[in-house]
Amino acid sequence: MKLYSQEILDDLCDDAAELDLLVSQMKDLMVGYVNEGRKPGAIVVEHKPPEELKKLIDLDLPYAGIGIPGLMPMLQNILRYSVNSWNPGFMDKLYAGTNPVGVVTEMLIALLNANSHVYHVSPVLTLMEDCVSEKLAKLLGMGERSGGITCPGGAFSNQLAMLTARNYLFPEIKTKGYCNLGKKLTVFTSSAGHYSVEKTGMALGLGLDNIIKVPCDDQGRMRPDELERLIIQSLERKETPFFINATAGTTVLGAFDPLKEIGKIAKRYNLWFHVDGSWGGSLVFSDKRKHLIEGSSLADTFVLNPHKLLGTPLQCSFILASDRRIFKQTNSLGAQYLFHEDSKYDLGDGTVGCGRRPDAIKLFIGWKIYGILGYKKRIEHAFKMAEYLTNLVKNNSKFKMVLEDPPNLQVCFWYIPEGMKILDREENENEKKYQIWKEQMALVTKEIHKRLRERGRFLFDYSPLVLNGKELPSFFRVVINAPSINEHYLDELVKEVERAGEGVLKYLEENKNFQNGLRSENHNTNGIRNMNGNGYVNYNGVLGKIGIANGNSTNNNEINDFIIANIIN
């Protein structure tokens, strides 16, 4: 008689047969999912609010398993209500759908279930990571000793870069901490840089106040003159500047900091020069575009995420260094129960983690399949489509570009509903009018975005921004990336925004709170909205003086002139 435990083992051990059954059934689901996303008029997502979605997805975790027969209906539901990033209408983030080769490499990683922390348990994958890291660093011109490793995302790559810089420049911190250092360390990053730099400052105990934001110009690029000024000020305060983070492709506008100039400043003051090229670093594959990252050869460390512009499956992020040995030299703890030999191929010893996914294989195989030429064509197609959308927006009176000539693949714009007009220069400089316009314009953008999200045909985001010292209202940010995007989809996108914008001003007017309190509920028939005793009106926390002091009345015309919706020149 079989023991009960043996019966369970028998059920679990026929792995090959079960895998055959699952893969054969999944094949039809996966191919159908991709085909569905490419059909004309297909939606990106069947939008449901969380509480409604909870009722549609079986989230119960049972004591007895549902088995393979119960799995397939659940998988169908997961696909149905998830965002289909294979759909060309997905332009929401800096990544897009992957490709068939990407799916296969993910399956290979799952099949191997390998851990690339030490060589002897993942020999082939370790060599692939070392190879592709070195090749990327050489393409960037980082030198003969250059190379790197992968991290689980750009934020963690930036964190490892700053930790490595700190441990290299101040090795005593690694053992004794900050208490005996006697120095206040400062970090410099652009005001448009990724928040992961601040997160890292927090995690490393540097303090958010010591992450110094460098102003940007009117194109969203870090200003080298301001950087040098702030470094000098930090030195005058007896602080210790040690790390500069420059960005190659900012998250919102896609701006490229002047790396060459910043790199020279870093060398002049003996600071670590790091480049966050998570988004724009992949332009190294394009002869026509790689001038945008000129100066990358000066970087001590450089981050590049193939899971963005190159279509490699999430996640795949490389941190590269001018000396590939530095990660192990600065971060190793010599844990002998894991790292038995002094081997440069035990890549996990250079990180702050332990278990590591072999993500590099995804770029290695993609590179093998497509070559540099294939990636170059992908990049050039994306720029061509971004230029096409830019021209569509520029030539439509219902839209206004944030930047007339986008530096990268983010096309950022406002939709201007009927009844709104453009501020002239004098009105734009009137702080009271500008603040009211900014609040109302933001509500218009958010309401249209909500409508677009619910329709599900296109998915892209909106963002606020401080540009050249001025806070802009929220605007649409469309990211062009996937090779499946063409002129037809972009024509339809513009039309869809126009359709979603129909009647938006009337809707916001009829909603007495203007959705989020642009004007107070406590308004009277004379048009005085929440007026205080000093003649100021409060619109969502923005004070503007519009009347005579001590609460004397103001007529409707003055109020209407004051709150007129405008847009910057």
Coordinates of C-alpha atoms in Angstrom, one line a residue, residues 111-526:
L111 CA 13.2 26.7 -17.3
L112 CA 16.8 26.9 -16.0
N113 CA 15.8 28.6 -12.7
A114 CA 19.4 29.6 -12.4
N115 CA 21.0 31.9 -9.9
S116 CA 23.8 34.0 -11.4
H117 CA 25.5 34.9 -8.1
V118 CA 28.3 32.4 -8.4
Y119 CA 29.9 30.9 -11.5
H120 CA 29.7 27.3 -10.6
V121 CA 25.9 27.2 -10.5
S122 CA 25.4 29.3 -13.6
P123 CA 28.5 29.0 -15.8
V124 CA 27.0 29.8 -19.2
L125 CA 24.8 32.6 -18.0
T126 CA 27.6 34.2 -16.1
L127 CA 29.9 34.3 -19.1
M128 CA 27.1 35.8 -21.2
E129 CA 26.5 38.6 -18.6
D130 CA 30.2 39.3 -18.5
C131 CA 30.4 39.4 -22.3
V132 CA 27.5 41.6 -23.0
S133 CA 28.3 44.0 -20.1
E134 CA 31.8 44.5 -21.5
K135 CA 30.6 45.0 -25.0
L136 CA 28.1 47.7 -23.9
A137 CA 30.8 49.5 -21.9
K138 CA 33.1 49.4 -24.9
L139 CA 30.4 50.8 -27.2
L140 CA 30.0 53.7 -24.7
G141 CA 33.8 54.3 -25.0
M142 CA 34.4 53.7 -21.3
G143 CA 37.8 52.1 -21.7
E144 CA 39.7 48.8 -22.0
R145 CA 39.0 47.8 -18.4
S146 CA 35.3 48.7 -18.5
G147 CA 32.4 46.3 -18.0
G148 CA 29.7 45.7 -15.5
I149 CA 26.8 43.6 -14.1
T150 CA 23.0 43.6 -14.1
C151 CA 20.7 44.9 -11.3
P152 CA 16.9 44.5 -10.9
G153 CA 16.0 47.8 -12.5
G154 CA 17.5 51.3 -13.1
A155 CA 16.7 52.5 -9.6
F156 CA 18.7 49.7 -8.0
S157 CA 21.5 50.3 -10.5
N158 CA 21.7 54.0 -9.5
Q159 CA 21.8 52.9 -5.9
L160 CA 24.6 50.5 -6.5
A161 CA 26.5 53.2 -8.3
M162 CA 26.3 55.7 -5.4
L163 CA 27.2 53.0 -2.9
T164 CA 30.2 51.9 -4.9
A165 CA 31.3 55.5 -5.2
R166 CA 31.0 56.1 -1.5
N167 CA 32.8 52.9 -0.6
Y168 CA 35.6 53.7 -3.1
L169 CA 36.1 57.3 -2.0
F170 CA 35.5 56.8 1.7
P171 CA 36.4 53.1 2.5
E172 CA 36.3 53.8 6.2
I173 CA 32.5 54.2 6.0
K174 CA 32.1 50.6 5.0
T175 CA 33.4 49.4 8.4
K176 CA 33.1 52.3 10.8
G177 CA 30.0 54.1 9.4
Y178 CA 29.6 57.9 9.2
C179 CA 30.2 58.6 12.9
N180 CA 34.0 59.0 12.6
L181 CA 34.0 60.5 9.2
G182 CA 33.6 64.1 10.3
K183 CA 32.4 65.2 6.8
K184 CA 29.0 66.0 5.4
L185 CA 28.8 64.3 2.0
T186 CA 26.8 66.0 -0.8
V187 CA 25.3 64.7 -4.0
F188 CA 24.3 66.7 -7.1
T189 CA 21.6 65.8 -9.5
S190 CA 19.4 67.7 -11.9
S191 CA 16.0 69.0 -10.8
A192 CA 14.6 66.8 -13.6
G193 CA 16.5 63.7 -12.5
H194 CA 15.0 60.4 -11.4
Y195 CA 13.7 60.2 -7.8
S196 CA 15.9 57.1 -7.3
V197 CA 18.8 59.4 -6.6
E198 CA 17.0 60.9 -3.6
K199 CA 15.8 57.4 -2.5
T200 CA 19.4 56.3 -2.6
G201 CA 20.5 59.3 -0.5
M202 CA 17.8 58.3 2.0
A203 CA 18.8 54.6 2.0
L204 CA 22.5 55.3 2.4
G205 CA 21.9 57.7 5.3
L206 CA 23.2 60.8 3.5
G207 CA 19.9 62.7 4.1
L208 CA 17.6 64.2 1.5
D209 CA 18.8 67.7 2.4
N210 CA 22.2 66.8 1.1
I211 CA 20.9 65.7 -2.3
I212 CA 21.4 69.1 -4.1
K213 CA 19.1 69.8 -7.0
V214 CA 20.8 71.6 -9.9
P215 CA 18.5 73.9 -12.0
C216 CA 17.7 73.0 -15.6
D217 CA 17.5 75.2 -18.7
D218 CA 14.3 75.7 -20.8
Q219 CA 14.9 72.4 -22.5
G220 CA 15.0 70.4 -19.2
R221 CA 18.8 69.9 -19.2
M222 CA 21.1 70.3 -16.2
R223 CA 23.0 73.6 -16.3
P224 CA 26.7 73.1 -16.0
D225 CA 27.3 76.6 -14.8
E226 CA 24.8 76.1 -12.0
L227 CA 26.3 72.7 -11.1
E228 CA 29.7 74.3 -10.7
R229 CA 28.3 77.2 -8.6
L230 CA 26.6 74.7 -6.3
I231 CA 29.7 72.6 -5.9
I232 CA 31.7 75.7 -5.0
Q233 CA 29.0 76.7 -2.4
S234 CA 29.1 73.3 -0.9
L235 CA 32.9 73.4 -0.6
E236 CA 32.6 76.9 1.0
R237 CA 30.3 75.4 3.6
K238 CA 33.0 72.9 4.5
E239 CA 31.0 70.0 3.0
T240 CA 32.4 67.2 0.9
P241 CA 30.8 66.9 -2.6
F242 CA 31.5 63.4 -3.9
F243 CA 28.9 62.3 -6.5
I244 CA 27.3 63.9 -9.6
N245 CA 24.3 62.2 -11.3
A246 CA 23.7 63.3 -14.9
T247 CA 20.8 62.0 -16.9
A248 CA 20.8 60.8 -20.5
G249 CA 17.1 60.9 -21.3
T250 CA 15.0 62.3 -18.4
T251 CA 11.7 60.6 -17.5
V252 CA 9.3 63.4 -18.5
L253 CA 10.8 65.3 -21.3
G254 CA 13.5 62.9 -22.4
A255 CA 16.2 65.6 -22.1
F256 CA 19.9 64.9 -22.3
D257 CA 22.2 66.6 -19.8
P258 CA 25.5 67.9 -21.4
L259 CA 27.6 65.0 -20.3
K260 CA 30.8 66.2 -21.7
E261 CA 30.7 69.5 -19.8
I262 CA 29.5 67.8 -16.6
G263 CA 32.2 65.1 -16.9
K264 CA 34.9 67.8 -17.1
I265 CA 33.5 69.5 -14.0
A266 CA 33.5 66.2 -12.1
K267 CA 37.1 65.6 -12.9
R268 CA 38.0 69.2 -12.0
Y269 CA 36.7 68.8 -8.5
N270 CA 37.5 65.0 -8.1
L271 CA 33.8 64.0 -7.9
W272 CA 32.4 60.6 -9.0
F273 CA 30.7 61.1 -12.4
H274 CA 27.6 58.9 -12.8
V275 CA 25.3 58.9 -15.8
D276 CA 21.7 57.6 -15.5
G277 CA 21.2 56.5 -19.0
S278 CA 18.4 54.1 -18.2
W279 CA 16.2 55.6 -20.9
G280 CA 18.6 57.3 -23.4
G281 CA 21.7 55.1 -23.0
S282 CA 20.4 52.7 -25.7
L283 CA 21.0 55.4 -28.3
V284 CA 24.6 54.1 -28.4
F285 CA 23.2 51.6 -30.9
S286 CA 22.3 54.4 -33.3
D287 CA 25.0 56.2 -35.3
K288 CA 22.6 59.0 -36.0
R289 CA 21.5 59.6 -32.4
K290 CA 24.5 58.7 -30.2
H291 CA 25.8 62.2 -30.3
L292 CA 23.1 62.9 -27.6
I293 CA 25.2 60.9 -25.2
E294 CA 28.5 62.3 -26.1
G295 CA 30.7 62.4 -23.0
S296 CA 29.6 59.0 -21.7
S297 CA 33.2 57.9 -22.0
L298 CA 34.0 60.2 -19.1
A299 CA 31.6 58.4 -16.8
D300 CA 32.9 56.4 -13.8
T301 CA 29.6 54.5 -13.9
F302 CA 26.8 54.4 -16.4
V303 CA 23.3 52.8 -16.2
L304 CA 21.5 51.4 -19.3
N305 CA 18.2 49.7 -19.4
P306 CA 17.6 47.5 -22.5
H307 CA 14.1 46.8 -21.2
K308 CA 13.1 50.2 -22.3
L309 CA 14.1 51.4 -25.8
L310 CA 15.4 48.0 -27.0
G311 CA 12.2 46.0 -26.2
T312 CA 14.0 43.5 -24.0
P313 CA 11.6 42.0 -21.4
L314 CA 11.4 43.6 -18.0
Q315 CA 13.6 43.7 -16.1
C316 CA 17.0 44.1 -17.7
S317 CA 19.3 46.9 -16.3
F318 CA 23.1 47.2 -16.6
I319 CA 25.4 49.2 -14.4
L320 CA 28.7 49.7 -16.2
A321 CA 32.0 51.0 -14.9
S322 CA 35.2 52.3 -16.4
D323 CA 36.9 49.6 -14.3
R324 CA 34.7 46.5 -14.1
R325 CA 36.6 45.2 -11.1
I326 CA 35.4 48.1 -8.9
F327 CA 32.1 46.5 -7.8
K328 CA 33.7 43.5 -6.2
Q329 CA 36.6 45.6 -4.8
T330 CA 34.3 48.0 -3.0
N331 CA 31.3 45.9 -2.0
S332 CA 32.6 42.4 -1.3
L333 CA 32.3 41.0 2.2
G334 CA 34.1 37.8 1.3
A335 CA 31.3 35.4 2.4
Q336 CA 33.2 32.2 2.1
Y337 CA 30.1 30.0 2.5
L338 CA 29.1 31.3 -0.9
F339 CA 32.1 32.7 -2.7
H340 CA 34.7 30.0 -2.3
E341 CA 37.4 31.3 -4.7
D342 CA 38.7 34.7 -5.7
S343 CA 37.0 34.5 -9.1
K344 CA 36.0 37.5 -11.1
Y345 CA 33.1 35.5 -12.4
D346 CA 31.3 35.3 -9.1
L347 CA 29.3 38.4 -10.0
G348 CA 27.0 38.5 -7.0
D349 CA 30.0 39.4 -4.8
G350 CA 30.0 42.9 -6.3
T351 CA 26.4 43.7 -5.3
V352 CA 24.5 44.2 -2.0
G353 CA 22.2 41.3 -2.7
C354 CA 22.6 37.6 -3.0
G355 CA 20.3 35.8 -5.4
R356 CA 20.4 37.2 -8.9
R357 CA 18.3 36.7 -12.0
P358 CA 20.3 36.1 -15.1
D359 CA 18.7 39.0 -16.9
A360 CA 21.7 39.6 -19.2
I361 CA 20.8 36.6 -21.3
K362 CA 17.7 38.5 -22.6
L363 CA 19.9 41.2 -24.2
F364 CA 22.6 38.7 -25.2
I365 CA 20.1 36.6 -27.2
G366 CA 18.3 39.7 -28.5
W367 CA 21.6 41.1 -29.7
K368 CA 22.4 37.8 -31.4
I369 CA 19.1 37.8 -33.2
Y370 CA 18.8 41.4 -34.2
G371 CA 22.3 42.7 -34.2
I372 CA 23.3 46.3 -33.7
L373 CA 21.7 47.0 -37.1
G374 CA 18.3 45.7 -35.9
Y375 CA 18.4 47.8 -32.8
K376 CA 19.4 50.8 -34.9
K377 CA 16.4 50.3 -37.1
R378 CA 14.1 50.1 -34.1
I379 CA 15.5 53.3 -32.7
E380 CA 15.3 55.2 -36.0
H381 CA 11.7 54.1 -36.5
A382 CA 10.7 55.4 -33.1
F383 CA 12.3 58.8 -33.8
K384 CA 10.5 59.0 -37.1
M385 CA 7.1 58.3 -35.5
A386 CA 7.8 60.8 -32.7
E387 CA 8.5 63.4 -35.4
Y388 CA 5.3 62.5 -37.1
L389 CA 3.2 62.9 -33.9
T390 CA 5.0 66.2 -33.1
N391 CA 4.0 67.6 -36.5
L392 CA 0.4 66.4 -36.0
V393 CA 0.2 68.2 -32.7
K394 CA 2.0 71.4 -34.0
N395 CA -0.4 71.7 -36.9
N396 CA -3.6 71.3 -34.8
S397 CA -4.9 74.5 -33.2
K398 CA -6.5 72.4 -30.4
F399 CA -3.0 71.4 -29.1
K400 CA 0.0 73.2 -27.7
M401 CA 3.5 71.6 -27.4
V402 CA 5.4 71.8 -24.2
L403 CA 8.7 71.8 -26.1
E404 CA 8.4 72.7 -29.8
D405 CA 11.2 70.3 -30.7
P406 CA 11.3 67.3 -28.3
P407 CA 14.8 66.1 -27.6
N408 CA 13.8 62.4 -27.4
L409 CA 10.8 60.1 -27.9
Q410 CA 8.4 61.8 -25.4
V411 CA 5.9 64.0 -27.2
C412 CA 4.5 66.4 -24.5
F413 CA 1.5 68.6 -25.1
W414 CA -1.7 70.2 -23.8
Y415 CA -5.1 69.9 -25.3
I416 CA -6.9 73.3 -25.5
P417 CA -10.7 72.9 -25.3
E418 CA -12.9 75.3 -27.2
G419 CA -13.4 78.5 -25.2
M420 CA -9.8 78.6 -23.9
K421 CA -7.2 81.0 -25.3
I422 CA -3.5 81.6 -25.2
L423 CA -1.9 84.0 -22.7
D424 CA 0.0 86.8 -24.1
R425 CA 3.4 87.5 -22.6
E426 CA 2.1 90.1 -20.1
E427 CA -0.7 87.8 -18.9
N428 CA 1.8 84.9 -18.6
E429 CA 3.9 87.0 -16.2
N430 CA 0.9 87.9 -14.1
E431 CA 1.3 85.4 -11.2
K432 CA -2.3 85.5 -10.1
K433 CA -3.7 84.8 -13.6
Y434 CA -1.0 82.2 -14.2
Q435 CA -1.8 80.3 -11.1
I436 CA -5.5 80.1 -11.9
W437 CA -4.8 79.1 -15.4
K438 CA -2.4 76.4 -14.2
E439 CA -5.0 74.9 -11.9
Q440 CA -7.8 74.9 -14.5
M441 CA -5.5 73.5 -17.2
A442 CA -4.4 70.7 -14.9
L443 CA -8.1 69.8 -14.3
V444 CA -8.8 69.7 -18.1
T445 CA -5.8 67.4 -18.6
K446 CA -6.7 65.0 -15.8
E447 CA -10.4 64.8 -16.9
I448 CA -9.4 64.0 -20.5
H449 CA -6.9 61.4 -19.2
K450 CA -9.6 59.8 -17.1
R451 CA -11.9 59.6 -20.2
L452 CA -9.1 58.1 -22.3
R453 CA -8.3 55.5 -19.6
E454 CA -11.9 54.4 -19.4
R455 CA -12.2 54.1 -23.1
G456 CA -9.1 52.0 -23.2
R457 CA -8.1 52.6 -26.9
F458 CA -4.9 54.4 -26.0
L459 CA -2.9 54.5 -22.8
F460 CA -0.5 57.3 -22.0
D461 CA 0.2 59.4 -19.0
Y462 CA 0.2 63.0 -17.9
S463 CA 2.8 64.8 -15.7
P464 CA 3.4 68.2 -14.0
L465 CA 6.9 69.8 -14.4
V466 CA 9.0 72.7 -13.2
L467 CA 10.8 74.0 -16.3
N468 CA 13.3 76.8 -16.1
G469 CA 12.0 77.7 -12.7
K470 CA 8.3 77.8 -13.7
E471 CA 5.8 75.3 -12.6
L472 CA 3.8 74.1 -15.6
P473 CA 0.3 72.6 -15.4
S474 CA -0.1 68.9 -16.0
F475 CA 0.3 67.9 -19.7
F476 CA 0.1 64.7 -21.7
R477 CA 3.2 62.7 -22.3
V478 CA 3.1 60.2 -25.1
V479 CA 6.1 57.9 -25.3
I480 CA 6.9 56.5 -28.8
N481 CA 8.8 53.3 -28.6
A482 CA 7.3 50.1 -30.1
P483 CA 8.0 49.2 -33.7
S484 CA 4.3 48.5 -34.2
I485 CA 3.4 52.2 -33.9
N486 CA 2.7 53.7 -37.3
E487 CA 1.1 56.8 -38.8
H488 CA -2.4 55.3 -38.7
Y489 CA -2.2 54.8 -34.9
L490 CA -0.9 58.3 -34.3
D491 CA -3.6 59.8 -36.5
E492 CA -6.2 57.9 -34.4
L493 CA -4.5 59.0 -31.1
V494 CA -5.0 62.7 -31.9
K495 CA -8.6 62.1 -32.9
E496 CA -9.2 60.1 -29.7
V497 CA -7.9 63.0 -27.6
E498 CA -10.1 65.4 -29.5
R499 CA -13.1 63.2 -28.9
A500 CA -12.3 62.8 -25.2
G501 CA -12.0 66.6 -24.9
E502 CA -15.4 67.3 -26.3
G503 CA -17.5 69.1 -23.7
V504 CA -14.8 69.0 -21.1
L505 CA -15.2 72.7 -20.1
K506 CA -19.0 72.3 -19.8
Y507 CA -18.6 69.2 -17.7
L508 CA -16.1 70.9 -15.3
E509 CA -18.4 73.9 -15.0
E510 CA -21.4 71.8 -14.2
N511 CA -19.4 70.0 -11.6
K512 CA -19.5 72.7 -8.9
N513 CA -16.2 71.6 -7.4
F514 CA -14.4 71.6 -10.8
Q515 CA -13.5 68.0 -9.9
N516 CA -10.8 68.9 -7.3
G517 CA -11.9 72.2 -5.9
L518 CA -10.7 74.8 -8.5
R519 CA -13.4 76.9 -7.1
S520 CA -15.0 76.6 -3.7
E521 CA -18.4 75.1 -3.2
N522 CA -19.2 78.2 -1.1
H523 CA -19.8 80.6 -3.9
N524 CA -22.6 83.2 -4.2
T525 CA -24.7 84.6 -7.1
N526 CA -22.4 87.6 -7.4

